[in-house]
XYZ file of C-alpha atoms in Angstrom:
205
model
C -7.222 9.510 -35.403
C -10.031 8.972 -37.841
C -12.225 6.015 -37.078
C -14.082 3.989 -39.663
C -17.536 2.492 -39.528
C -17.697 -1.204 -38.667
C -18.277 -3.589 -41.554
C -21.892 -4.037 -42.567
C -22.021 -7.553 -41.186
C -20.760 -6.310 -37.793
C -23.442 -3.611 -37.665
C -26.096 -6.164 -38.594
C -24.880 -8.555 -35.894
C -24.973 -5.789 -33.291
C -28.474 -4.860 -34.381
C -29.622 -8.461 -33.957
C -28.088 -8.599 -30.472
C -29.979 -5.455 -29.481
C -33.251 -6.782 -30.920
C -33.416 -10.282 -29.483
C -36.901 -9.799 -28.026
C -39.667 -11.091 -30.253
C -42.607 -8.784 -31.077
C -44.827 -10.928 -28.856
C -42.372 -10.635 -25.980
C -42.067 -6.880 -26.439
C -45.855 -6.524 -26.414
C -46.077 -8.541 -23.200
C -43.426 -6.360 -21.615
C -45.083 -3.106 -22.708
C -48.433 -4.198 -21.303
C -46.787 -5.088 -18.002
C -45.176 -1.644 -17.820
C -48.538 0.065 -18.357
C -50.140 -2.164 -15.713
C -47.426 -1.231 -13.225
C -47.849 2.450 -14.032
C -51.538 2.155 -13.220
C -50.766 0.404 -9.956
C -47.867 2.429 -8.534
C -47.463 5.500 -10.735
C -44.317 6.666 -12.473
C -42.352 7.478 -9.335
C -43.140 4.095 -7.814
C -42.223 2.143 -10.931
C -38.721 0.675 -10.938
C -36.758 -1.327 -13.431
C -36.487 -4.032 -10.768
C -40.286 -4.213 -10.611
C -40.566 -4.413 -14.393
C -37.928 -7.145 -14.496
C -39.765 -9.138 -11.823
C -43.203 -8.691 -13.416
C -41.971 -9.701 -16.855
C -39.445 -12.326 -15.744
C -36.701 -10.354 -17.464
C -33.251 -9.276 -16.387
C -32.450 -5.638 -15.799
C -29.576 -6.058 -18.231
C -32.073 -6.948 -20.956
C -34.217 -3.929 -20.148
C -31.288 -1.532 -20.187
C -29.931 -3.094 -23.369
C -33.210 -2.521 -25.188
C -34.039 0.849 -23.608
C -31.723 3.435 -22.095
C -33.711 3.643 -18.863
C -37.105 4.013 -17.250
C -38.218 7.167 -19.137
C -37.560 5.602 -22.537
C -39.179 2.310 -21.544
C -42.312 4.021 -20.242
C -42.707 6.275 -23.292
C -42.193 3.371 -25.688
C -44.637 1.184 -23.766
C -47.311 3.866 -23.920
C -46.889 4.273 -27.660
C -47.004 0.557 -28.389
C -50.096 -0.083 -26.240
C -52.192 2.723 -27.744
C -55.514 1.429 -29.134
C -54.506 2.846 -32.519
C -51.594 4.833 -33.906
C -52.377 7.845 -36.068
C -50.061 6.531 -38.760
C -52.545 3.701 -39.254
C -55.508 6.040 -39.868
C -56.347 6.521 -43.560
C -60.052 6.403 -44.431
C -59.710 8.280 -47.711
C -61.160 11.582 -46.508
C -60.153 14.221 -43.985
C -63.477 14.112 -42.157
C -63.336 10.335 -42.014
C -59.791 10.400 -40.659
C -60.619 12.940 -37.947
C -63.737 11.032 -36.928
C -61.716 7.817 -36.686
C -59.208 9.603 -34.450
C -62.083 10.797 -32.259
C -63.521 7.290 -32.024
C -60.208 5.778 -30.991
C -59.311 8.678 -28.717
C -62.429 8.189 -26.611
C -61.417 4.602 -25.886
C -57.884 5.672 -25.051
C -59.097 8.543 -22.882
C -61.342 6.309 -20.801
C -58.487 3.861 -20.262
C -55.573 6.225 -19.780
C -56.902 9.543 -18.430
C -55.678 9.054 -14.860
C -52.444 7.484 -16.051
C -51.621 10.379 -18.368
C -52.468 12.942 -15.699
C -49.979 11.233 -13.403
C -47.317 11.173 -16.098
C -47.902 14.830 -16.948
C -47.351 15.692 -13.299
C -44.244 13.500 -13.068
C -42.751 15.000 -16.229
C -42.664 18.449 -14.599
C -40.120 17.139 -12.103
C -38.331 14.754 -14.448
C -36.749 16.323 -17.555
C -35.679 12.916 -18.874
C -39.263 11.663 -18.787
C -40.505 14.870 -20.410
C -37.983 14.493 -23.233
C -38.715 10.791 -23.709
C -42.467 11.391 -23.915
C -41.954 14.109 -26.508
C -39.497 12.143 -28.640
C -41.003 8.658 -28.439
C -44.735 9.273 -27.928
C -45.802 12.786 -28.929
C -43.599 13.674 -31.910
C -44.361 10.463 -33.876
C -48.084 11.136 -33.495
C -47.669 14.768 -34.570
C -45.699 13.635 -37.624
C -48.450 11.150 -38.471
C -51.084 13.882 -38.154
C -49.078 16.121 -40.488
C -48.932 13.271 -43.007
C -52.706 12.877 -42.695
C -53.172 16.588 -43.408
C -50.803 16.433 -46.390
C -52.966 13.698 -47.873
C -55.997 15.961 -47.464
C -54.141 18.748 -49.265
C -53.100 16.363 -52.040
C -56.731 15.274 -52.467
C -57.790 18.909 -52.794
C -59.820 18.933 -49.575
C -57.721 21.682 -47.992
C -55.889 24.570 -49.636
C -52.131 24.209 -49.119
C -51.835 27.797 -47.854
C -54.630 27.487 -45.285
C -53.236 29.087 -42.066
C -55.131 26.674 -39.787
C -53.005 23.776 -41.041
C -50.340 24.929 -38.586
C -52.731 24.717 -35.636
C -54.626 21.448 -36.031
C -52.574 19.826 -33.272
C -53.398 22.731 -30.963
C -57.090 22.560 -31.818
C -57.255 18.828 -31.189
C -55.433 19.105 -27.869
C -57.780 21.923 -26.924
C -60.776 19.660 -27.389
C -59.487 17.348 -24.669
C -58.126 19.953 -22.281
C -60.746 22.706 -22.250
C -64.014 20.795 -21.861
C -63.209 19.477 -18.371
C -62.113 22.987 -17.366
C -65.033 24.881 -18.898
C -67.913 22.409 -18.561
C -66.690 19.925 -15.987
C -67.327 17.110 -18.479
C -65.131 14.647 -20.301
C -64.748 14.974 -24.099
C -66.902 12.015 -25.145
C -67.287 10.910 -28.737
C -70.433 12.980 -29.389
C -68.615 16.121 -28.264
C -65.511 15.294 -30.305
C -67.467 14.644 -33.496
C -69.360 17.916 -33.098
C -66.070 19.713 -32.387
C -64.586 18.351 -35.608
C -67.525 19.591 -37.698
C -67.917 22.933 -35.907
C -64.295 23.921 -35.336
C -61.573 21.966 -37.119
C -63.100 21.413 -40.568
C -64.378 25.019 -40.924
C -60.998 26.363 -39.853
C -59.414 24.281 -42.613
C -62.032 25.363 -45.133
C -63.102 21.737 -45.507
C -66.565 21.844 -43.910
């Protein structure tokens, strides 16, 4: 039997029921989740603990988010110091430098937390998928939009091969320095990396 979509008013009512938390309340909840992650790690975090810390019911948490992986990934995204989709300085170099500035703050705050989550995601496919869908992919899409603006401004040729590897280059800046030099990628390093590696590769130096 063919089913029909519910009337528009019914869909709107359902959407309101699912979105009863105010933005302020959501922010409070996300910050509590990140605090708990820092205290007990992913494996030690439970929905019961989140409900107790935030004075929420588990029913509310499960109604808003499917489960712990989705809640954690969403909390991480919404407590980032800045989202890439909000970066638009008017130039490619300015945008990349702004990302570097904000990334240093985030790295200092979240380095241990993200290492723990990376380890946990190896043993938890649901967490791995949630992090990719809710945290990583939106940032990659925002970076691609940033690069498209640079192409539209004429800063980068649209057929430049390195456009396909900017994400890889940026991740490499954070991953390789601790391995090669035993140092963290501070802002000075990141700014030099942008001028010496990313911009030349894009033909925008």
